[in-house]
Short mmCIF file of C-alpha atoms in Angstrom, two decimals:
data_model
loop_
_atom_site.label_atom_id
_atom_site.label_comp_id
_atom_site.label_asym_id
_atom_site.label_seq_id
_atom_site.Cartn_x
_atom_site.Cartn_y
_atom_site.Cartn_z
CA UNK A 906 230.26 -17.61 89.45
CA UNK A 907 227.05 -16.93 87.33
CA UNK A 908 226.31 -13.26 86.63
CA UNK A 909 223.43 -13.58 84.21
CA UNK A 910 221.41 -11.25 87.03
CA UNK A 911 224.19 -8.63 86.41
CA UNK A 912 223.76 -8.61 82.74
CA UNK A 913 222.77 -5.11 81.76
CA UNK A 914 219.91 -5.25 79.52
CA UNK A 915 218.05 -7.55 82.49
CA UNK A 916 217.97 -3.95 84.62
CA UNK A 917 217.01 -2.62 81.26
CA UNK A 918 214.01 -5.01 80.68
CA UNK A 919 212.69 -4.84 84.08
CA UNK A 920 212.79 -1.33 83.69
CA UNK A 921 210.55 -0.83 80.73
CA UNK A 922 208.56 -3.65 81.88
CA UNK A 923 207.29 -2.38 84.68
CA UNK A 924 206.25 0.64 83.18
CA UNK A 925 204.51 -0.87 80.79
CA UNK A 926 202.56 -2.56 83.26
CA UNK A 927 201.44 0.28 85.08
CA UNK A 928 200.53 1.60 81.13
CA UNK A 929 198.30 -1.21 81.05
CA UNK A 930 196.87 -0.38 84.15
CA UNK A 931 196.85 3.83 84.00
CA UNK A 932 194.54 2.78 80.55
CA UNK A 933 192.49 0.68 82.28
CA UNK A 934 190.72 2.69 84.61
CA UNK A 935 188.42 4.30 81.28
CA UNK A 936 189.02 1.08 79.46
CA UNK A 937 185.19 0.22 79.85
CA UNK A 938 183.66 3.68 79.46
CA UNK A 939 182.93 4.36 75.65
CA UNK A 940 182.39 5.62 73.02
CA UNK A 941 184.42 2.80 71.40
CA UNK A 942 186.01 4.84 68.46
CA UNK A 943 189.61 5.29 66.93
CA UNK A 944 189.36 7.92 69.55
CA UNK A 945 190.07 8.53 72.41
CA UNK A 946 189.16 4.64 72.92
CA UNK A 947 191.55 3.47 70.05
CA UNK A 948 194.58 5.32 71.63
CA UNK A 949 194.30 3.71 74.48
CA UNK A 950 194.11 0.30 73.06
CA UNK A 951 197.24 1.53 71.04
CA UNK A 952 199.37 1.97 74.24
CA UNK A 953 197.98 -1.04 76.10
CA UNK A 954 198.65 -3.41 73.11
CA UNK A 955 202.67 -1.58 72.91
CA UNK A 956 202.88 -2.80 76.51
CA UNK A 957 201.56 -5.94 76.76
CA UNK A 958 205.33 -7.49 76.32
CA UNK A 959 205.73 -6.26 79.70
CA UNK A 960 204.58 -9.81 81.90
CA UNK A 961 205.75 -12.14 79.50
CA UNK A 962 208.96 -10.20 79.54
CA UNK A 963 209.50 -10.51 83.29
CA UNK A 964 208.49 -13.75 82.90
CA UNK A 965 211.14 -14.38 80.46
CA UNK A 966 213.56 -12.83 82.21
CA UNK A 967 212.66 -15.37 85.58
CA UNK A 968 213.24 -18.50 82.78
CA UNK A 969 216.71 -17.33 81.63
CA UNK A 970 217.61 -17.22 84.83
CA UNK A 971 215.93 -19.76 86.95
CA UNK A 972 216.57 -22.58 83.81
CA UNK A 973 220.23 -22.49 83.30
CA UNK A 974 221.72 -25.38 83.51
CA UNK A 975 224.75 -23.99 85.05
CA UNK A 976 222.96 -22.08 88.29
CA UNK A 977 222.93 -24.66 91.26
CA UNK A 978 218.78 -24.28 92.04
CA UNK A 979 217.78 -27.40 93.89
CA UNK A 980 214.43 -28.42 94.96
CA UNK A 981 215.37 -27.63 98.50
CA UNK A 982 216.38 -23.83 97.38
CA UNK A 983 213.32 -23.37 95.57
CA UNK A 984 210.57 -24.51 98.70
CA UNK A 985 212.90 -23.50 101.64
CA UNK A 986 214.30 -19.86 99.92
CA UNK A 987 212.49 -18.90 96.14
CA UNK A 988 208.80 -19.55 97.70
CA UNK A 989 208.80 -18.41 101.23
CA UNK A 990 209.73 -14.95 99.69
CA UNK A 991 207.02 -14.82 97.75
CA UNK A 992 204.47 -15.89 99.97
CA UNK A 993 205.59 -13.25 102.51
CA UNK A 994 205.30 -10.47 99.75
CA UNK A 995 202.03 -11.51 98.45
CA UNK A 996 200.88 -11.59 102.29
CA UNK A 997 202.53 -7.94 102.86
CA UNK A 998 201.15 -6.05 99.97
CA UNK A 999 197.76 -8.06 99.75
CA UNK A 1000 197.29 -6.56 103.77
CA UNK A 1001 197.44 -3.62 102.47
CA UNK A 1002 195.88 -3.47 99.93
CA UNK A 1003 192.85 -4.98 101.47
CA UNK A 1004 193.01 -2.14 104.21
CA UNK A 1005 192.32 0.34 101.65
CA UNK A 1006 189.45 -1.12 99.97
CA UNK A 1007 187.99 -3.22 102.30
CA UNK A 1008 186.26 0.04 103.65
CA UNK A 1009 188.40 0.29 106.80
CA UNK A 1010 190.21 3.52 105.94
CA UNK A 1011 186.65 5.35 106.00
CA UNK A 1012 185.08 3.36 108.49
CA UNK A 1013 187.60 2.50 110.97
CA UNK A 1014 185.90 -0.34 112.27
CA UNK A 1015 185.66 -3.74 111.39
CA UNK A 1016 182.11 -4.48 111.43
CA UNK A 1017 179.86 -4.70 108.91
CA UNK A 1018 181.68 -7.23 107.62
CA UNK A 1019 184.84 -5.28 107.08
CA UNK A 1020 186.89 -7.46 108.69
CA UNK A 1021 185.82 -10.69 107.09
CA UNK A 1022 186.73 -8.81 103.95
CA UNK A 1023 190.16 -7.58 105.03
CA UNK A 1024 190.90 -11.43 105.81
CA UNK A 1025 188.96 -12.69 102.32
CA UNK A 1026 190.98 -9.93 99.94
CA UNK A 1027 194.34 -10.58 102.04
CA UNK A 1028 194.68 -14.27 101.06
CA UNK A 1029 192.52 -13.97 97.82
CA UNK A 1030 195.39 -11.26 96.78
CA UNK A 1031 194.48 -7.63 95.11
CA UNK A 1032 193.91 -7.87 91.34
CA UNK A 1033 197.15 -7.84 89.64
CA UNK A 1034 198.62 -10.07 92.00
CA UNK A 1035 197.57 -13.10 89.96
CA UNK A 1036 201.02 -12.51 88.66
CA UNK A 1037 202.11 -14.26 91.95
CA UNK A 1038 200.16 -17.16 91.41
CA UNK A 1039 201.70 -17.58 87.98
CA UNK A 1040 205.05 -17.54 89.39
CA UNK A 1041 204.60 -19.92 92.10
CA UNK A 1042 203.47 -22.35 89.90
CA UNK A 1043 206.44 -21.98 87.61
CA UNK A 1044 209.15 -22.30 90.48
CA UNK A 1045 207.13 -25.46 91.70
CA UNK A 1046 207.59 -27.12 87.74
CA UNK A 1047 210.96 -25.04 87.72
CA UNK A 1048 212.83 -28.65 88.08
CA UNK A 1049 210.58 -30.56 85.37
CA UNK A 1050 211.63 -27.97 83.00
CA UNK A 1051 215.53 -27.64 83.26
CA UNK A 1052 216.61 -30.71 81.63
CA UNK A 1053 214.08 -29.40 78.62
CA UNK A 1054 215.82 -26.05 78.67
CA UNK A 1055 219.29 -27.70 78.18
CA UNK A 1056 218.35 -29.97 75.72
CA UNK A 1057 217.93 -27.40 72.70
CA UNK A 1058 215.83 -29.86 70.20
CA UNK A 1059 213.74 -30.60 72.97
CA UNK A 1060 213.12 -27.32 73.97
CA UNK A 1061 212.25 -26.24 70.79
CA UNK A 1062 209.64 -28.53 70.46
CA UNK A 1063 208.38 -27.56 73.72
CA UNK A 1064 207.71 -23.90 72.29
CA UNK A 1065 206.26 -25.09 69.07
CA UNK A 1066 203.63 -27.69 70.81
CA UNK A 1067 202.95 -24.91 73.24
CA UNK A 1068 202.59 -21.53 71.05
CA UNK A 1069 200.36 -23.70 68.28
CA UNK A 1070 198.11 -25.69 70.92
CA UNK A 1071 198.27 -23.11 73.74
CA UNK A 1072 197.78 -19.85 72.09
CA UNK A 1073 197.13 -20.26 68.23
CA UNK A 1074 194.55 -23.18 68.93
CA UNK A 1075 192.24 -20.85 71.61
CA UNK A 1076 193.24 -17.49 69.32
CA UNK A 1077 191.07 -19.30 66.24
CA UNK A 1078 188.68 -21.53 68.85
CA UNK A 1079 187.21 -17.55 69.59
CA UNK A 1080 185.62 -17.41 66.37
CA UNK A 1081 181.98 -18.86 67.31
CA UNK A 1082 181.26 -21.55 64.55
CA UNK A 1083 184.91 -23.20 65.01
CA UNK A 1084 184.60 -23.14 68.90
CA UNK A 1085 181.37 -25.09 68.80
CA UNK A 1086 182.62 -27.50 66.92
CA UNK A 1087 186.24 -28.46 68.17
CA UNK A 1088 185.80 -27.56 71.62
CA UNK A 1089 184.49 -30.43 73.13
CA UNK A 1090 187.52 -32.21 71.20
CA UNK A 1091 190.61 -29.91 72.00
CA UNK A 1092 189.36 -29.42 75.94
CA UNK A 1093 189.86 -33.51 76.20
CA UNK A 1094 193.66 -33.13 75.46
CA UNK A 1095 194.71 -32.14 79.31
CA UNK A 1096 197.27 -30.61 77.59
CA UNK A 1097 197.96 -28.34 80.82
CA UNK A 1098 201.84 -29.01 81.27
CA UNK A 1099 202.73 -27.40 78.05
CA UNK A 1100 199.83 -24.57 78.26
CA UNK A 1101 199.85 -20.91 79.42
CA UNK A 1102 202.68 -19.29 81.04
CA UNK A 1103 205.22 -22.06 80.76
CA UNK A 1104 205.68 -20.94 77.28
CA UNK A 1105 207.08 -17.68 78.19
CA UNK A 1106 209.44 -19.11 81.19
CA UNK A 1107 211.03 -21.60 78.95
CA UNK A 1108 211.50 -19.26 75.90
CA UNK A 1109 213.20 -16.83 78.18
CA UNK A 1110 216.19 -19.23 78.74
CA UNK A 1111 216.08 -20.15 74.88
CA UNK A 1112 216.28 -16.91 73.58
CA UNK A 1113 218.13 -15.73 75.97
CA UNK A 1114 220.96 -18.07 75.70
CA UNK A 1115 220.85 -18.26 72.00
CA UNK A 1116 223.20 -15.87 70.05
CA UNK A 1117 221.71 -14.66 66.70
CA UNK A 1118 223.00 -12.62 63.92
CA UNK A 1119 221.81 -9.54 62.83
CA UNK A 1120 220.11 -10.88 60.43
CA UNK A 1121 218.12 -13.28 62.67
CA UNK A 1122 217.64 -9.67 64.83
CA UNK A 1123 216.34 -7.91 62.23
CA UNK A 1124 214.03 -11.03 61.27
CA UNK A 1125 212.80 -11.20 64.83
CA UNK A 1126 211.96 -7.57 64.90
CA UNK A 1127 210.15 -7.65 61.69
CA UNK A 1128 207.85 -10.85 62.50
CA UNK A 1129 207.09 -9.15 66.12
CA UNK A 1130 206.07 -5.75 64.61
CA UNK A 1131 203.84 -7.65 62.25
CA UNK A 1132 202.60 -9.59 64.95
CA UNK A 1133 201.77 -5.94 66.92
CA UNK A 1134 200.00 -4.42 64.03
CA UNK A 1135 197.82 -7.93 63.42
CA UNK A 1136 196.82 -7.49 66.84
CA UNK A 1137 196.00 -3.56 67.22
CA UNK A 1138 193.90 -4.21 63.96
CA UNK A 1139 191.90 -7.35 64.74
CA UNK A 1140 190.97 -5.73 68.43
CA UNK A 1141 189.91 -2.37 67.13
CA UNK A 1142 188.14 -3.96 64.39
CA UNK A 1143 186.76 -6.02 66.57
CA UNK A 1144 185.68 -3.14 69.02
CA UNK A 1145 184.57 -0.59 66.57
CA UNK A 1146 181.96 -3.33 65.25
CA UNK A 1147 181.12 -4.90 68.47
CA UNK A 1148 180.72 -1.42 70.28
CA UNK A 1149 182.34 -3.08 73.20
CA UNK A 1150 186.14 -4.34 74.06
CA UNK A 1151 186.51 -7.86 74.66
CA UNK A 1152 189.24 -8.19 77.38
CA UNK A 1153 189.97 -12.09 75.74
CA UNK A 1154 191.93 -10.18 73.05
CA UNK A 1155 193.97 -8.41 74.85
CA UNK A 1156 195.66 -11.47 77.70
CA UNK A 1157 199.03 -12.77 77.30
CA UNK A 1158 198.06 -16.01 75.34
CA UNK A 1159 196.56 -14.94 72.52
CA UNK A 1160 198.46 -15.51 69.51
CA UNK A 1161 200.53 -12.33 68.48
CA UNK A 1162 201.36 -11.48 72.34
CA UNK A 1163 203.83 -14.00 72.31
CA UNK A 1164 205.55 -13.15 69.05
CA UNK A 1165 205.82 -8.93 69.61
CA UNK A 1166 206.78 -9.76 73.63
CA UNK A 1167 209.73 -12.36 72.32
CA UNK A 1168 211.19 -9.27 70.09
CA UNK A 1169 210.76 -6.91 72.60
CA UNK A 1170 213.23 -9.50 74.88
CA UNK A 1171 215.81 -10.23 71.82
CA UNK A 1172 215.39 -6.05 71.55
CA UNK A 1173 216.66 -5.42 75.09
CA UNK A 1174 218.88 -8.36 74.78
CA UNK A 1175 221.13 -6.55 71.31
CA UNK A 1176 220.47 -3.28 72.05
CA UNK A 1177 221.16 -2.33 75.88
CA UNK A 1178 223.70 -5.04 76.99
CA UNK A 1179 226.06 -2.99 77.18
CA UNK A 1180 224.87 -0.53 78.78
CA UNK A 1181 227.85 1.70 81.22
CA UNK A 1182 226.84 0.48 84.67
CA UNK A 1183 228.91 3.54 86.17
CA UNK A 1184 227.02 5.78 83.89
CA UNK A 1185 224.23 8.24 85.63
CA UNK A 1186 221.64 6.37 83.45
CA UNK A 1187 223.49 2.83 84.44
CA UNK A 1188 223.12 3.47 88.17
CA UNK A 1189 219.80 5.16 87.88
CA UNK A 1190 218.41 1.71 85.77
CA UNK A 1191 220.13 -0.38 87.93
CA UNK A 1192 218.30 1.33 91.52
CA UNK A 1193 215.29 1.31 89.64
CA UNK A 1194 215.28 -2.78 88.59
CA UNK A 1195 216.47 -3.08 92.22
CA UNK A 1196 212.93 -1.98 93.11
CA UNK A 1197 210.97 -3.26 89.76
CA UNK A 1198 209.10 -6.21 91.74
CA UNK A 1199 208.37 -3.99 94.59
CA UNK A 1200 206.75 -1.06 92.44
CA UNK A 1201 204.91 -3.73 90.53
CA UNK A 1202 203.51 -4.66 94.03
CA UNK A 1203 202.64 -1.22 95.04
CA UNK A 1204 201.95 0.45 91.99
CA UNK A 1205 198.05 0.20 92.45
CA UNK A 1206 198.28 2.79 95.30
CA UNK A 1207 198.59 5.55 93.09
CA UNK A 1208 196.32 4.68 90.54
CA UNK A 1209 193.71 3.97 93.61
CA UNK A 1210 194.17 7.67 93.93
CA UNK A 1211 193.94 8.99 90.98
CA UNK A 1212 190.45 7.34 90.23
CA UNK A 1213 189.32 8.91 93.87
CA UNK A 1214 190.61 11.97 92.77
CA UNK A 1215 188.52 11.80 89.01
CA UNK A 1216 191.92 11.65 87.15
CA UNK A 1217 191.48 9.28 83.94
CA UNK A 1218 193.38 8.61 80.88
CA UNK A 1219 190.66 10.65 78.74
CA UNK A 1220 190.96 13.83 81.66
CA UNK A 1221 192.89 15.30 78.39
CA UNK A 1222 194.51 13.75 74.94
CA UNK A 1223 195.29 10.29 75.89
CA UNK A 1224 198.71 10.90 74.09
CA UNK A 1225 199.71 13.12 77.05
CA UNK A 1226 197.32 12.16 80.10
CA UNK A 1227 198.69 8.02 79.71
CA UNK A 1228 202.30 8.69 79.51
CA UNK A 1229 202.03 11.49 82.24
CA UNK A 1230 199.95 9.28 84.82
CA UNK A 1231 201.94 6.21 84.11
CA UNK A 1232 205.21 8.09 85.09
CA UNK A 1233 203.42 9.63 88.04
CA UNK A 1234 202.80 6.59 89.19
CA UNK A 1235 205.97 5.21 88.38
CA UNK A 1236 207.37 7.71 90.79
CA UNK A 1237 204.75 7.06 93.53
CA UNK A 1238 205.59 3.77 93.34
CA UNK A 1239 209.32 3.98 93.29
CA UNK A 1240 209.01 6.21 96.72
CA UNK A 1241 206.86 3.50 98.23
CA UNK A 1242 209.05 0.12 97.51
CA UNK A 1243 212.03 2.77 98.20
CA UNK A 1244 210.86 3.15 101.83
CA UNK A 1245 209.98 -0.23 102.51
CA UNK A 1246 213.20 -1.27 101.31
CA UNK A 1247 214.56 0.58 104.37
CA UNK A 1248 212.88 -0.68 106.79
CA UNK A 1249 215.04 -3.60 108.40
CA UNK A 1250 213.81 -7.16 107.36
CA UNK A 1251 211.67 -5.76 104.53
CA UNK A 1252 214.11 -5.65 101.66
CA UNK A 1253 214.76 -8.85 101.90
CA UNK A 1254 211.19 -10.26 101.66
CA UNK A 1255 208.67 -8.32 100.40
CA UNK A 1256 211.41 -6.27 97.59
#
């Protein structure tokens, strides 16, 4: 029997990951409004770069397990089990999401084109749900990329091509003089296959099935912190002489994301495997990754409040309003995949 999904620092992982996200999102909601200084502006770039391992960490985590060689996934399981789930969550939470801001909570009516919105946002998904997309598309290439996972050499290469063509290559094309002038070159590669989020899915399973020393640990670490600080100093820079944040910098294939979100995973990996699973703390983690992919869905609600209600990330000291909305909303959020996950049928699909 497999029990990679048991493995404690997974629970872990998912954990911090999906607070991060909601991090990401809590700074959002002033992440346009300047001044752009070190501050209150740079603190908030400060705690959304810290979290940005959080998708490619989850995305990880669905590539150690989904690519093992040794886990019976067949094509069949993946279209008649793996995707109908996710299709009926994305439908669930997209409804209602669209309720709230198609304008039918305030209107009740569905005129005015209200309804031909509720039906547009439903299948067009609320913002963060492009994460759904993302994973569709890596369950449908899921059995392209096995036999790569389980041959090491060949997976290895895979990473290298992809990291240096799919996120170094772009990272360096945003400098205006070299984009002009290799663009029209590198964009007649089709080099789609090995591009983008693949990278993540396929290191998960490498990583995660390689043992290192501490050495190689410590190594890891060190690179990935580097690769944090390159990129909190090249976006600020960027921001404080630009006078305006340029969201490119910030996505999950730019070139040091990858690096500081692979540490973060060999991090959880050493230092929370084991983890007491009859501990308070064990069961509490454990209930808690139970629910991570349902508070990721619903963890919007809250923040959809808080904006209504004026509260912002710069209401006081970013370095207590972010970490106090993000765990408010963490809590929201836990309540609301918590009582969905009661309701017969639900668990199953939309948790």
């Amino acid at each position: 029997m497999n029990n990679k999904s048991h493995e404690r620092y997974i629970d872990v992982a998912r954990v911090f990951s999906m607070a991060s996200v909601i991090m990401i999102h809590v700074g959002a909601i002033s992440w346009y409004d300047g001044p752009f200084s070190i501050y209150p502006w740079g603190v908030m770039n400060l705690f959304d770069l810290l979290s940005r391992y959080c998708v490619p960490v989850f995305l990880m985590i669905s590539g150690y397990l989904f690519l093992d060689p040794d886990r019976d996934i067949p094509v069949r399981k993946i279209y008649m089990r793996y995707l109908p789930r996710l299709l009926a969550a994305f439908f669930f939470w997209s409804f209602l999401y669209a309720l709230i801001t198609s304008g039918f909570a305030t209107q009740r009516t569905l005129g005015n084109g209200v309804g031909l919105k509720i039906v547009q946002d439903t299948f067009w998904g609320h913002y963060h749900m492009w994460y759904m997309y993302v994973i569709v598309g890596l369950y449908v290439v899921t059995p392209a990329l096995r036999p790569i996972a389980a041959d090491r050499r060949a997976a290895r290469y895979f990473l290298i091509a992809s990291y240096l063509l799919g996120y170094v290559m772009p990272m360096i094309q945003m400098i205006p003089f070299i984009y002009e002038h290799t663009a029209k070159y590198t964009n007649r590669l089709e080099l789609r296959f090995i591009l983008g989020y693949s990278f993540y899915y396929l290191a998960g399973y490498y990583f995660g099935s390689m043992e290192m020393t501490q050495k190689q640990q410590r190594l890891a670490y060190l690179i990935g912190t580097i690769a944090l600080v390159f990129s909190v100093t090249v976006v600020t820079a960027y921001v404080l002489i630009m006078q305006f944040p340029n969201s490119e910098l910030h996505e999950y294939y730019t070139a040091g994301v990858p690096v500081y979100s692979i540490a973060a995973f060999i991090f959880f990996k050493y230092k929370f495997n084991k983890l007491d699973s009859d501990s308070k703390i064990g069961r509490m983690v454990t209930w808690m990754s139970k629910l991570s992919f349902g508070v990721y869905m619903a963890h919007d609600f809250g923040l959809i409040v808080f904006k209504k209600l004026g509260i912002t990330p710069v209401i006081a000291s970013p370095f207590i309003s972010m970490p106090l909305m993000m765990v408010a909303d963490l809590i929201i959020s836990l309540f609301i995949a918590w009582i969905v996950s009661l309701i017969p049928g639900l668990r199953k699909w939309v948790i």
